[in-house]
Amino acid sequence: MAASPSTARAINDRLALRLLQREGPLTAGQLKTLTGLSRPTVADLVERLQDSGLVEVVGETGDRRRGPNARLYGIVADRAHLAALDVRTDSVSVVVADLLGKTLAEAVLPIGSDTATEAAVERAVVLLERTAGKAGTVPLHSVGIGAPGLVDPVTGELRDSSGLPAWHRRLVAVLHERLPARVLVENETNLAALAEQRLGAARDQDTFVLLWLGHGVGAAVVLDGRLRRGASGGAGEIGFLPVPGTSRLPSAVTSDGGFHALAGSAGVAELAGRYGISAVPAPQEPPSAALVRAAVRAVGGASAGAAGAAGAGEGVPAHEGGAAAAFLDELAERLALGAAAVSAVLDPGRIVLAGEAGHAGGEVLAARVEDRLATMSPLRTEVRAGALGGAAVLRGALLTAREAAQDELFAPHDESRAPVL
Protein backbone atom coordinates (compact mmCIF):
# COMPACT_ATOMS: atom_id res chain seq x y z
CA MET A 1 0.00 0.00 0.00
CA ALA A 2 1.39 3.38 -1.03
CA ALA A 3 2.08 5.92 1.70
CA SER A 4 -0.25 8.90 1.96
CA PRO A 5 1.21 12.29 1.01
CA SER A 6 1.42 13.36 4.67
CA THR A 7 3.18 10.11 5.65
CA ALA A 8 5.61 10.47 2.75
CA ARG A 9 6.41 14.02 3.85
CA ALA A 10 7.01 12.88 7.42
CA ILE A 11 9.35 10.11 6.25
CA ASN A 12 11.31 12.53 4.05
CA ASP A 13 11.59 15.08 6.84
CA ARG A 14 12.75 12.43 9.26
CA LEU A 15 15.46 11.34 6.85
CA ALA A 16 16.64 14.90 6.32
CA LEU A 17 16.79 15.63 10.05
CA ARG A 18 18.81 12.50 10.71
CA LEU A 19 21.28 13.50 8.00
CA LEU A 20 21.61 17.02 9.38
CA GLN A 21 22.13 15.61 12.86
CA ARG A 22 24.78 13.13 11.71
CA GLU A 23 26.59 15.11 9.01
CA GLY A 24 26.13 18.69 10.22
CA PRO A 25 25.02 21.57 8.00
CA LEU A 26 24.21 20.59 4.40
CA THR A 27 23.10 22.36 1.25
CA ALA A 28 19.87 21.48 -0.53
CA GLY A 29 21.99 19.88 -3.21
CA GLN A 30 23.80 17.70 -0.69
CA LEU A 31 20.47 16.69 0.87
CA LYS A 32 19.24 15.76 -2.62
CA THR A 33 22.30 13.56 -3.18
CA LEU A 34 22.19 11.90 0.23
CA THR A 35 18.43 11.29 0.28
CA GLY A 36 17.93 10.43 -3.36
CA LEU A 37 14.91 12.72 -3.46
CA SER A 38 14.06 15.08 -6.29
CA ARG A 39 15.07 18.73 -6.18
CA PRO A 40 11.47 20.00 -5.75
CA THR A 41 10.85 17.49 -2.93
CA VAL A 42 13.98 18.62 -1.10
CA ALA A 43 13.01 22.27 -1.56
CA ASP A 44 9.59 21.55 -0.04
CA LEU A 45 10.97 19.68 2.99
CA VAL A 46 13.56 22.39 3.68
CA GLU A 47 10.77 24.98 3.66
CA ARG A 48 8.64 22.85 6.01
CA LEU A 49 11.50 22.33 8.44
CA GLN A 50 12.30 26.05 8.44
CA ASP A 51 8.66 26.96 9.05
CA SER A 52 8.53 24.53 11.99
CA GLY A 53 11.57 26.19 13.58
CA LEU A 54 13.73 23.06 13.43
CA VAL A 55 16.11 24.08 10.63
CA GLU A 56 17.71 27.40 9.74
CA VAL A 57 20.27 28.80 7.33
CA VAL A 58 23.63 28.68 9.12
CA GLY A 59 25.95 29.87 6.36
CA GLU A 60 26.97 29.40 2.77
CA THR A 61 29.37 27.14 0.93
CA GLY A 62 32.59 28.46 -0.54
CA ASP A 63 31.36 27.91 -4.08
CA ARG A 64 31.72 30.84 -6.44
CA ARG A 65 28.12 30.33 -7.53
CA ARG A 66 25.92 31.99 -4.94
CA GLY A 67 22.21 31.84 -4.39
CA PRO A 68 19.78 29.33 -2.83
CA ASN A 69 21.90 26.34 -3.81
CA ALA A 70 24.85 27.63 -1.74
CA ARG A 71 22.93 27.97 1.52
CA LEU A 72 23.86 25.65 4.35
CA TYR A 73 21.00 24.37 6.48
CA GLY A 74 21.45 23.13 10.03
CA ILE A 75 19.32 22.08 12.99
CA VAL A 76 18.38 24.95 15.32
CA ALA A 77 20.58 24.03 18.27
CA ASP A 78 18.97 26.54 20.66
CA ARG A 79 15.48 25.20 20.11
CA ALA A 80 15.94 23.57 23.53
CA HIS A 81 18.58 22.99 26.17
CA LEU A 82 19.45 19.69 27.80
CA ALA A 83 21.04 18.77 31.12
CA ALA A 84 22.94 15.76 32.39
CA LEU A 85 23.68 14.88 36.03
CA ASP A 86 26.18 12.37 37.36
CA VAL A 87 25.06 11.69 40.93
CA ARG A 88 27.78 10.05 43.01
CA THR A 89 27.75 9.17 46.70
CA ASP A 90 29.80 12.27 47.49
CA SER A 91 29.23 14.69 44.62
CA VAL A 92 27.03 15.88 41.76
CA SER A 93 28.33 16.87 38.32
CA VAL A 94 26.17 18.85 35.89
CA VAL A 95 26.48 19.60 32.19
CA VAL A 96 24.06 21.75 30.19
CA ALA A 97 24.11 21.51 26.40
CA ASP A 98 22.16 22.58 23.34
CA LEU A 99 19.98 20.34 21.21
CA LEU A 100 23.01 19.09 19.27
CA GLY A 101 24.93 18.18 22.41
CA LYS A 102 27.38 21.10 22.51
CA THR A 103 28.37 21.86 26.10
CA LEU A 104 27.27 25.33 27.22
CA ALA A 105 27.98 25.21 30.97
CA GLU A 106 29.16 22.70 33.57
CA ALA A 107 29.80 22.47 37.30
CA VAL A 108 30.73 20.03 40.08
CA LEU A 109 29.59 20.13 43.71
CA PRO A 110 31.03 17.94 46.51
CA ILE A 111 28.42 16.73 49.00
CA GLY A 112 29.75 15.41 52.31
CA SER A 113 28.45 12.25 53.90
CA ASP A 114 27.31 14.29 56.92
CA THR A 115 25.02 16.51 54.83
CA ALA A 116 21.33 16.14 55.70
CA THR A 117 19.06 14.73 53.00
CA GLU A 118 17.03 17.87 52.31
CA ALA A 119 20.12 20.08 52.36
CA ALA A 120 21.91 17.80 49.90
CA VAL A 121 18.90 17.77 47.59
CA GLU A 122 18.54 21.56 47.69
CA ARG A 123 22.24 22.06 46.89
CA ALA A 124 22.04 19.70 43.92
CA VAL A 125 18.88 21.35 42.55
CA VAL A 126 20.33 24.84 42.94
CA LEU A 127 23.51 23.69 41.19
CA LEU A 128 21.45 22.52 38.21
CA GLU A 129 19.39 25.71 38.13
CA ARG A 130 22.46 27.97 38.29
CA THR A 131 24.30 25.99 35.62
CA ALA A 132 21.25 26.11 33.35
CA GLY A 133 21.10 29.87 33.92
CA LYS A 134 24.72 30.28 32.88
CA ALA A 135 23.92 28.45 29.64
CA GLY A 136 21.31 31.07 28.68
CA THR A 137 17.59 31.74 28.86
CA VAL A 138 16.48 28.76 26.76
CA PRO A 139 14.47 26.43 29.03
CA LEU A 140 15.56 22.92 29.82
CA HIS A 141 13.64 20.35 27.83
CA SER A 142 15.09 17.05 29.10
CA VAL A 143 17.35 16.08 32.00
CA GLY A 144 19.27 12.80 32.05
CA ILE A 145 20.45 11.50 35.43
CA GLY A 146 23.01 8.77 36.05
CA ALA A 147 23.03 7.31 39.55
CA PRO A 148 24.33 4.19 41.29
CA GLY A 149 21.79 1.60 42.33
CA LEU A 150 18.79 -0.02 40.68
CA VAL A 151 16.38 1.75 38.36
CA ASP A 152 12.98 0.08 38.09
CA PRO A 153 12.60 -0.96 34.43
CA VAL A 154 8.82 -0.45 34.58
CA THR A 155 8.47 2.88 36.39
CA GLY A 156 11.89 4.33 35.59
CA GLU A 157 12.32 5.34 39.23
CA LEU A 158 15.45 4.96 41.33
CA ARG A 159 14.82 2.23 43.89
CA ASP A 160 15.83 2.24 47.53
CA SER A 161 19.26 0.65 47.83
CA SER A 162 21.22 -0.12 50.95
CA GLY A 163 24.53 1.68 51.22
CA LEU A 164 23.48 4.64 49.04
CA PRO A 165 22.65 8.11 50.37
CA ALA A 166 18.96 8.82 50.95
CA TRP A 167 19.24 12.10 49.06
CA HIS A 168 19.76 10.28 45.75
CA ARG A 169 16.19 9.05 45.51
CA ARG A 170 14.78 12.24 47.00
CA LEU A 171 16.66 14.32 44.40
CA VAL A 172 14.90 12.59 41.53
CA ALA A 173 11.49 13.21 43.11
CA VAL A 174 12.24 16.90 43.72
CA LEU A 175 13.47 17.41 40.16
CA HIS A 176 10.21 15.94 38.89
CA GLU A 177 8.33 18.40 41.09
CA ARG A 178 10.32 21.57 40.39
CA LEU A 179 11.33 21.26 36.76
CA PRO A 180 9.02 21.59 33.77
CA ALA A 181 11.58 19.46 31.95
CA ARG A 182 11.33 15.74 31.34
CA VAL A 183 13.50 13.86 33.89
CA LEU A 184 15.04 10.52 32.92
CA VAL A 185 16.94 8.29 35.36
CA GLU A 186 19.30 5.45 34.47
CA ASN A 187 21.92 3.38 36.25
CA GLU A 188 25.30 5.06 35.88
CA THR A 189 27.03 2.00 34.42
CA ASN A 190 24.35 1.58 31.76
CA LEU A 191 24.84 5.20 30.73
CA ALA A 192 28.59 4.67 30.54
CA ALA A 193 27.99 1.73 28.20
CA LEU A 194 25.78 3.89 25.97
CA ALA A 195 28.50 6.55 25.79
CA GLU A 196 31.29 4.07 25.08
CA GLN A 197 29.15 2.45 22.36
CA ARG A 198 28.44 5.75 20.63
CA LEU A 199 31.69 7.60 21.26
CA GLY A 200 34.35 5.34 22.74
CA ALA A 201 35.85 1.88 23.02
CA ALA A 202 32.72 -0.03 21.98
CA ARG A 203 31.85 2.12 19.01
CA ASP A 204 29.56 0.26 16.61
CA GLN A 205 29.65 -2.90 18.78
CA ASP A 206 26.22 -4.55 18.95
CA THR A 207 27.27 -7.00 21.68
CA PHE A 208 29.66 -6.21 24.52
CA VAL A 209 29.92 -5.93 28.30
CA LEU A 210 31.26 -2.89 30.11
CA LEU A 211 32.93 -3.34 33.49
CA TRP A 212 32.84 -0.15 35.52
CA LEU A 213 35.87 0.21 37.79
CA GLY A 214 35.54 3.25 40.02
CA HIS A 215 34.81 3.58 43.72
CA GLY A 216 32.75 0.43 43.25
CA VAL A 217 32.29 -2.04 40.43
CA GLY A 218 29.40 -2.69 38.09
CA ALA A 219 28.63 -4.05 34.65
CA ALA A 220 26.41 -3.10 31.74
CA VAL A 221 25.23 -5.70 29.26
CA VAL A 222 24.53 -4.85 25.62
CA LEU A 223 23.30 -7.77 23.51
CA ASP A 224 22.30 -7.51 19.86
CA GLY A 225 22.28 -3.74 20.09
CA ARG A 226 20.01 -3.56 23.14
CA LEU A 227 20.87 -2.62 26.70
CA ARG A 228 19.67 -5.44 28.98
CA ARG A 229 18.47 -4.34 32.41
CA GLY A 230 17.06 -7.60 33.76
CA ALA A 231 13.69 -8.32 35.36
CA SER A 232 14.22 -5.91 38.25
CA GLY A 233 16.82 -3.58 36.76
CA GLY A 234 19.64 -5.47 38.46
CA ALA A 235 21.48 -6.93 35.48
CA GLY A 236 25.16 -6.16 35.90
CA GLU A 237 25.34 -6.05 39.70
CA ILE A 238 28.66 -7.85 39.37
CA GLY A 239 29.92 -6.60 42.71
CA PHE A 240 27.84 -9.37 44.30
CA LEU A 241 29.47 -12.07 42.15
CA PRO A 242 30.99 -14.77 44.42
CA VAL A 243 34.66 -15.17 43.49
CA PRO A 244 37.69 -16.89 45.01
CA GLY A 245 40.13 -14.73 46.90
CA THR A 246 37.65 -13.24 49.37
CA SER A 247 37.25 -14.21 53.01
CA ARG A 248 33.50 -14.77 52.78
CA LEU A 249 30.54 -14.86 50.43
CA PRO A 250 28.48 -11.78 49.59
CA SER A 251 25.07 -11.41 51.19
CA ALA A 252 21.76 -9.94 50.11
CA VAL A 253 22.64 -6.66 51.82
CA THR A 254 26.38 -6.29 51.16
CA SER A 255 28.82 -7.13 48.39
CA ASP A 256 31.81 -7.11 50.76
CA GLY A 257 32.51 -10.77 50.08
CA GLY A 258 32.00 -10.57 46.33
CA PHE A 259 33.86 -9.28 43.30
CA HIS A 260 33.57 -5.77 44.76
CA ALA A 261 36.03 -6.73 47.52
CA LEU A 262 38.69 -7.49 44.91
CA ALA A 263 38.02 -4.88 42.23
CA GLY A 264 36.48 -1.94 44.11
CA SER A 265 38.67 1.05 44.88
CA ALA A 266 39.32 0.03 48.50
CA GLY A 267 40.42 -3.46 47.48
CA VAL A 268 42.68 -2.12 44.75
CA ALA A 269 44.22 0.39 47.16
CA GLU A 270 44.92 -2.39 49.66
CA LEU A 271 46.59 -4.43 46.92
CA ALA A 272 48.70 -1.48 45.80
CA GLY A 273 49.85 -0.94 49.37
CA ARG A 274 51.30 -4.45 49.44
CA TYR A 275 53.58 -3.50 46.56
CA GLY A 276 54.56 -0.14 48.03
CA ILE A 277 52.65 1.88 45.44
CA SER A 278 51.17 5.22 46.45
CA ALA A 279 49.61 8.11 44.55
CA VAL A 280 47.49 11.19 45.19
CA PRO A 281 44.07 11.08 43.49
CA ALA A 282 42.54 14.10 41.81
CA PRO A 283 39.42 15.67 43.40
CA GLN A 284 36.42 13.29 43.26
CA GLU A 285 38.66 10.62 41.73
CA PRO A 286 38.71 7.14 43.32
CA PRO A 287 42.14 6.32 44.81
CA SER A 288 42.35 3.20 42.62
CA ALA A 289 42.56 5.33 39.48
CA ALA A 290 45.61 7.26 40.69
CA LEU A 291 47.30 4.06 41.86
CA VAL A 292 46.72 2.25 38.58
CA ARG A 293 47.89 5.27 36.61
CA ALA A 294 51.07 5.47 38.69
CA ALA A 295 51.79 1.78 38.12
CA VAL A 296 51.26 2.08 34.38
CA ARG A 297 53.67 4.99 34.22
CA ALA A 298 56.20 3.09 36.29
CA VAL A 299 56.27 0.16 33.85
CA GLY A 300 56.82 2.57 30.98
CA GLY A 301 53.29 2.54 29.60
CA ALA A 302 50.99 5.41 28.72
CA SER A 303 47.64 4.97 30.38
CA ALA A 304 44.50 6.13 28.63
CA GLY A 305 43.78 8.41 31.55
CA ALA A 306 47.22 10.00 31.88
CA ALA A 307 46.37 13.17 29.98
CA GLY A 308 42.94 13.55 31.55
CA ALA A 309 44.35 13.56 35.08
CA ALA A 310 47.34 15.81 34.59
CA GLY A 311 48.72 16.81 37.91
CA ALA A 312 47.23 13.95 39.88
CA GLY A 313 49.98 12.12 41.70
CA GLU A 314 52.65 14.62 40.67
CA GLY A 315 55.62 14.61 43.01
CA VAL A 316 55.08 10.98 44.04
CA PRO A 317 58.39 9.10 43.80
CA ALA A 318 58.64 6.68 40.90
CA HIS A 319 58.00 3.07 41.85
CA GLU A 320 60.11 0.08 41.06
CA GLY A 321 59.07 -1.17 37.63
CA GLY A 322 59.03 -4.72 38.89
CA ALA A 323 56.70 -3.97 41.79
CA ALA A 324 54.38 -1.96 39.57
CA ALA A 325 54.28 -4.75 36.98
CA ALA A 326 53.53 -7.32 39.69
CA PHE A 327 50.73 -5.13 41.01
CA LEU A 328 49.19 -4.80 37.55
CA ASP A 329 49.54 -8.54 36.98
CA GLU A 330 47.70 -9.38 40.20
CA LEU A 331 45.05 -6.76 39.52
CA ALA A 332 44.55 -8.23 36.05
CA GLU A 333 44.17 -11.67 37.65
CA ARG A 334 41.39 -10.29 39.84
CA LEU A 335 39.61 -8.57 36.99
CA ALA A 336 39.86 -11.68 34.83
CA LEU A 337 37.84 -13.59 37.44
CA GLY A 338 34.85 -11.33 36.88
CA ALA A 339 35.45 -11.16 33.14
CA ALA A 340 35.59 -14.96 32.88
CA ALA A 341 32.22 -15.32 34.58
CA VAL A 342 30.71 -12.76 32.23
CA SER A 343 32.29 -14.41 29.21
CA ALA A 344 31.09 -17.89 30.16
CA VAL A 345 27.47 -16.77 30.53
CA LEU A 346 27.12 -14.13 27.81
CA ASP A 347 29.96 -14.65 25.29
CA PRO A 348 30.06 -10.88 24.61
CA GLY A 349 33.11 -10.91 22.33
CA ARG A 350 34.38 -7.67 23.85
CA ILE A 351 34.73 -6.41 27.41
CA VAL A 352 35.41 -2.74 28.06
CA LEU A 353 37.25 -1.77 31.25
CA ALA A 354 35.60 1.57 31.97
CA GLY A 355 35.35 3.95 34.89
CA GLU A 356 38.23 5.95 36.24
CA ALA A 357 40.44 2.96 37.06
CA GLY A 358 39.76 1.17 33.77
CA HIS A 359 40.52 4.34 31.86
CA ALA A 360 43.70 4.92 33.89
CA GLY A 361 44.92 1.37 33.22
CA GLY A 362 44.62 1.90 29.50
CA GLU A 363 45.71 -0.80 27.12
CA VAL A 364 48.52 -1.80 29.51
CA LEU A 365 46.00 -3.18 31.98
CA ALA A 366 43.49 -4.30 29.33
CA ALA A 367 46.11 -6.42 27.57
CA ARG A 368 47.01 -8.14 30.82
CA VAL A 369 43.36 -8.92 31.54
CA GLU A 370 42.83 -10.24 28.02
CA ASP A 371 45.89 -12.52 28.27
CA ARG A 372 44.78 -13.91 31.63
CA LEU A 373 41.20 -14.31 30.46
CA ALA A 374 42.38 -16.33 27.46
CA THR A 375 43.79 -18.95 29.84
CA MET A 376 40.52 -19.18 31.78
CA SER A 377 37.91 -19.30 29.02
CA PRO A 378 37.69 -21.07 25.64
CA LEU A 379 35.63 -18.15 24.31
CA ARG A 380 37.66 -15.55 22.49
CA THR A 381 37.02 -12.21 24.22
CA GLU A 382 38.71 -8.91 23.43
CA VAL A 383 39.41 -6.61 26.35
CA ARG A 384 39.65 -2.88 25.67
CA ALA A 385 40.19 0.15 27.90
CA GLY A 386 37.33 2.61 28.14
CA ALA A 387 38.01 5.81 26.23
CA LEU A 388 35.87 8.23 28.25
CA GLY A 389 36.90 7.60 31.87
CA GLY A 390 34.70 9.06 34.59
CA ALA A 391 33.08 11.39 32.04
CA ALA A 392 31.28 8.46 30.43
CA VAL A 393 28.28 8.72 32.79
CA LEU A 394 27.67 12.39 31.99
CA ARG A 395 28.13 11.73 28.28
CA GLY A 396 25.63 8.89 28.41
CA ALA A 397 23.13 10.95 30.40
CA LEU A 398 23.43 13.77 27.88
CA LEU A 399 22.87 11.36 24.98
CA THR A 400 19.74 10.08 26.72
CA ALA A 401 18.39 13.59 27.27
CA ARG A 402 19.23 14.58 23.71
CA GLU A 403 17.41 11.63 22.18
CA ALA A 404 14.34 12.23 24.34
CA ALA A 405 14.23 15.91 23.35
CA GLN A 406 14.68 15.22 19.67
CA ASP A 407 12.03 12.50 19.69
CA GLU A 408 9.51 15.00 21.02
CA LEU A 409 10.58 18.16 19.23
CA PHE A 410 10.86 16.44 15.88
CA ALA A 411 7.45 14.79 16.24
CA PRO A 412 4.55 16.28 14.25
CA HIS A 413 2.10 18.69 15.82
CA ASP A 414 0.34 19.19 12.51
CA GLU A 415 0.52 15.94 10.56
CA SER A 416 0.23 17.77 7.27
CA ARG A 417 3.32 19.89 7.90
CA ALA A 418 5.65 18.82 10.68
CA PRO A 419 8.20 15.97 10.68
CA VAL A 420 8.45 12.89 12.84
CA LEU A 421 11.50 11.08 14.14
XYZ file of C-alpha atoms in Angstrom, residues 121-344:
224
model
C 18.901 17.771 47.586
C 18.542 21.558 47.686
C 22.242 22.059 46.891
C 22.036 19.699 43.916
C 18.880 21.353 42.546
C 20.331 24.843 42.938
C 23.513 23.687 41.188
C 21.451 22.521 38.215
C 19.393 25.715 38.125
C 22.459 27.969 38.288
C 24.297 25.994 35.620
C 21.254 26.113 33.349
C 21.097 29.867 33.924
C 24.722 30.283 32.883
C 23.916 28.449 29.643
C 21.306 31.070 28.684
C 17.592 31.738 28.861
C 16.481 28.759 26.756
C 14.468 26.431 29.027
C 15.555 22.918 29.823
C 13.637 20.346 27.833
C 15.086 17.054 29.103
C 17.353 16.079 32.003
C 19.266 12.802 32.051
C 20.454 11.495 35.426
C 23.006 8.772 36.050
C 23.029 7.310 39.554
C 24.333 4.188 41.287
C 21.793 1.597 42.330
C 18.791 -0.021 40.680
C 16.385 1.746 38.356
C 12.980 0.080 38.093
C 12.604 -0.963 34.429
C 8.823 -0.455 34.582
C 8.467 2.880 36.391
C 11.894 4.329 35.591
C 12.324 5.340 39.235
C 15.453 4.960 41.327
C 14.823 2.231 43.885
C 15.828 2.243 47.533
C 19.264 0.645 47.830
C 21.220 -0.120 50.949
C 24.532 1.685 51.221
C 23.484 4.642 49.038
C 22.653 8.114 50.370
C 18.956 8.819 50.946
C 19.238 12.103 49.056
C 19.755 10.285 45.748
C 16.189 9.049 45.509
C 14.782 12.239 47.001
C 16.657 14.321 44.403
C 14.899 12.587 41.531
C 11.490 13.206 43.107
C 12.240 16.895 43.719
C 13.466 17.415 40.156
C 10.211 15.936 38.890
C 8.331 18.404 41.088
C 10.324 21.566 40.395
C 11.328 21.255 36.765
C 9.022 21.589 33.773
C 11.583 19.460 31.948
C 11.329 15.739 31.343
C 13.497 13.863 33.888
C 15.037 10.518 32.918
C 16.942 8.293 35.359
C 19.301 5.454 34.469
C 21.917 3.378 36.249
C 25.297 5.059 35.878
C 27.026 1.997 34.420
C 24.345 1.584 31.765
C 24.842 5.197 30.731
C 28.589 4.668 30.542
C 27.986 1.732 28.197
C 25.783 3.888 25.973
C 28.497 6.550 25.794
C 31.288 4.067 25.084
C 29.150 2.451 22.358
C 28.444 5.752 20.633
C 31.687 7.602 21.263
C 34.352 5.337 22.735
C 35.852 1.877 23.021
C 32.717 -0.031 21.983
C 31.849 2.117 19.006
C 29.563 0.257 16.614
C 29.649 -2.902 18.776
C 26.224 -4.554 18.945
C 27.268 -6.999 21.683
C 29.659 -6.215 24.521
C 29.919 -5.931 28.298
C 31.256 -2.893 30.107
C 32.934 -3.342 33.487
C 32.838 -0.146 35.522
C 35.873 0.211 37.788
C 35.536 3.252 40.016
C 34.810 3.582 43.719
C 32.745 0.433 43.248
C 32.288 -2.037 40.428
C 29.402 -2.693 38.090
C 28.627 -4.051 34.655
C 26.408 -3.096 31.744
C 25.231 -5.698 29.260
C 24.531 -4.850 25.616
C 23.297 -7.769 23.513
C 22.296 -7.513 19.857
C 22.285 -3.738 20.092
C 20.010 -3.557 23.138
C 20.869 -2.621 26.701
C 19.668 -5.442 28.982
C 18.466 -4.345 32.406
C 17.057 -7.596 33.761
C 13.687 -8.318 35.365
C 14.220 -5.909 38.250
C 16.818 -3.579 36.762
C 19.643 -5.466 38.464
C 21.477 -6.931 35.477
C 25.163 -6.163 35.896
C 25.343 -6.052 39.700
C 28.658 -7.848 39.367
C 29.923 -6.596 42.712
C 27.840 -9.372 44.297
C 29.470 -12.072 42.150
C 30.994 -14.768 44.416
C 34.660 -15.173 43.494
C 37.693 -16.895 45.009
C 40.128 -14.730 46.904
C 37.655 -13.242 49.373
C 37.246 -14.212 53.005
C 33.504 -14.774 52.777
C 30.544 -14.857 50.431
C 28.482 -11.776 49.591
C 25.069 -11.407 51.194
C 21.759 -9.939 50.114
C 22.636 -6.656 51.819
C 26.378 -6.291 51.157
C 28.824 -7.129 48.388
C 31.805 -7.113 50.762
C 32.508 -10.774 50.083
C 32.001 -10.575 46.331
C 33.863 -9.276 43.303
C 33.574 -5.771 44.765
C 36.028 -6.732 47.520
C 38.690 -7.493 44.908
C 38.025 -4.880 42.228
C 36.476 -1.938 44.106
C 38.670 1.047 44.879
C 39.318 0.033 48.502
C 40.424 -3.457 47.483
C 42.685 -2.123 44.748
C 44.218 0.393 47.162
C 44.922 -2.392 49.664
C 46.585 -4.425 46.923
C 48.696 -1.478 45.797
C 49.853 -0.943 49.369
C 51.298 -4.450 49.436
C 53.580 -3.496 46.563
C 54.565 -0.144 48.035
C 52.655 1.883 45.438
C 51.166 5.218 46.451
C 49.614 8.106 44.547
C 47.491 11.187 45.193
C 44.070 11.081 43.490
C 42.538 14.097 41.806
C 39.419 15.667 43.399
C 36.425 13.293 43.256
C 38.658 10.623 41.731
C 38.712 7.145 43.325
C 42.137 6.319 44.806
C 42.346 3.200 42.619
C 42.555 5.332 39.475
C 45.605 7.264 40.694
C 47.303 4.059 41.856
C 46.720 2.251 38.579
C 47.889 5.266 36.605
C 51.075 5.475 38.691
C 51.787 1.777 38.119
C 51.255 2.078 34.376
C 53.671 4.994 34.223
C 56.205 3.085 36.286
C 56.267 0.162 33.852
C 56.819 2.565 30.983
C 53.286 2.541 29.601
C 50.993 5.413 28.724
C 47.640 4.969 30.377
C 44.500 6.130 28.629
C 43.783 8.410 31.554
C 47.218 10.004 31.880
C 46.368 13.172 29.984
C 42.945 13.554 31.551
C 44.351 13.558 35.079
C 47.338 15.809 34.587
C 48.725 16.808 37.911
C 47.226 13.948 39.882
C 49.982 12.116 41.702
C 52.651 14.618 40.665
C 55.617 14.606 43.007
C 55.082 10.979 44.041
C 58.386 9.098 43.796
C 58.639 6.677 40.901
C 58.001 3.075 41.854
C 60.106 0.077 41.057
C 59.065 -1.166 37.630
C 59.031 -4.721 38.892
C 56.697 -3.966 41.794
C 54.383 -1.964 39.567
C 54.283 -4.750 36.980
C 53.533 -7.316 39.686
C 50.727 -5.128 41.008
C 49.192 -4.797 37.548
C 49.536 -8.541 36.982
C 47.705 -9.376 40.197
C 45.046 -6.763 39.522
C 44.545 -8.234 36.045
C 44.171 -11.670 37.647
C 41.394 -10.289 39.844
C 39.609 -8.572 36.988
C 39.863 -11.685 34.833
C 37.835 -13.595 37.441
C 34.854 -11.334 36.882
C 35.452 -11.160 33.140
C 35.591 -14.959 32.884
C 32.219 -15.315 34.584
C 30.709 -12.762 32.230
C 32.287 -14.409 29.208
C 31.094 -17.892 30.157
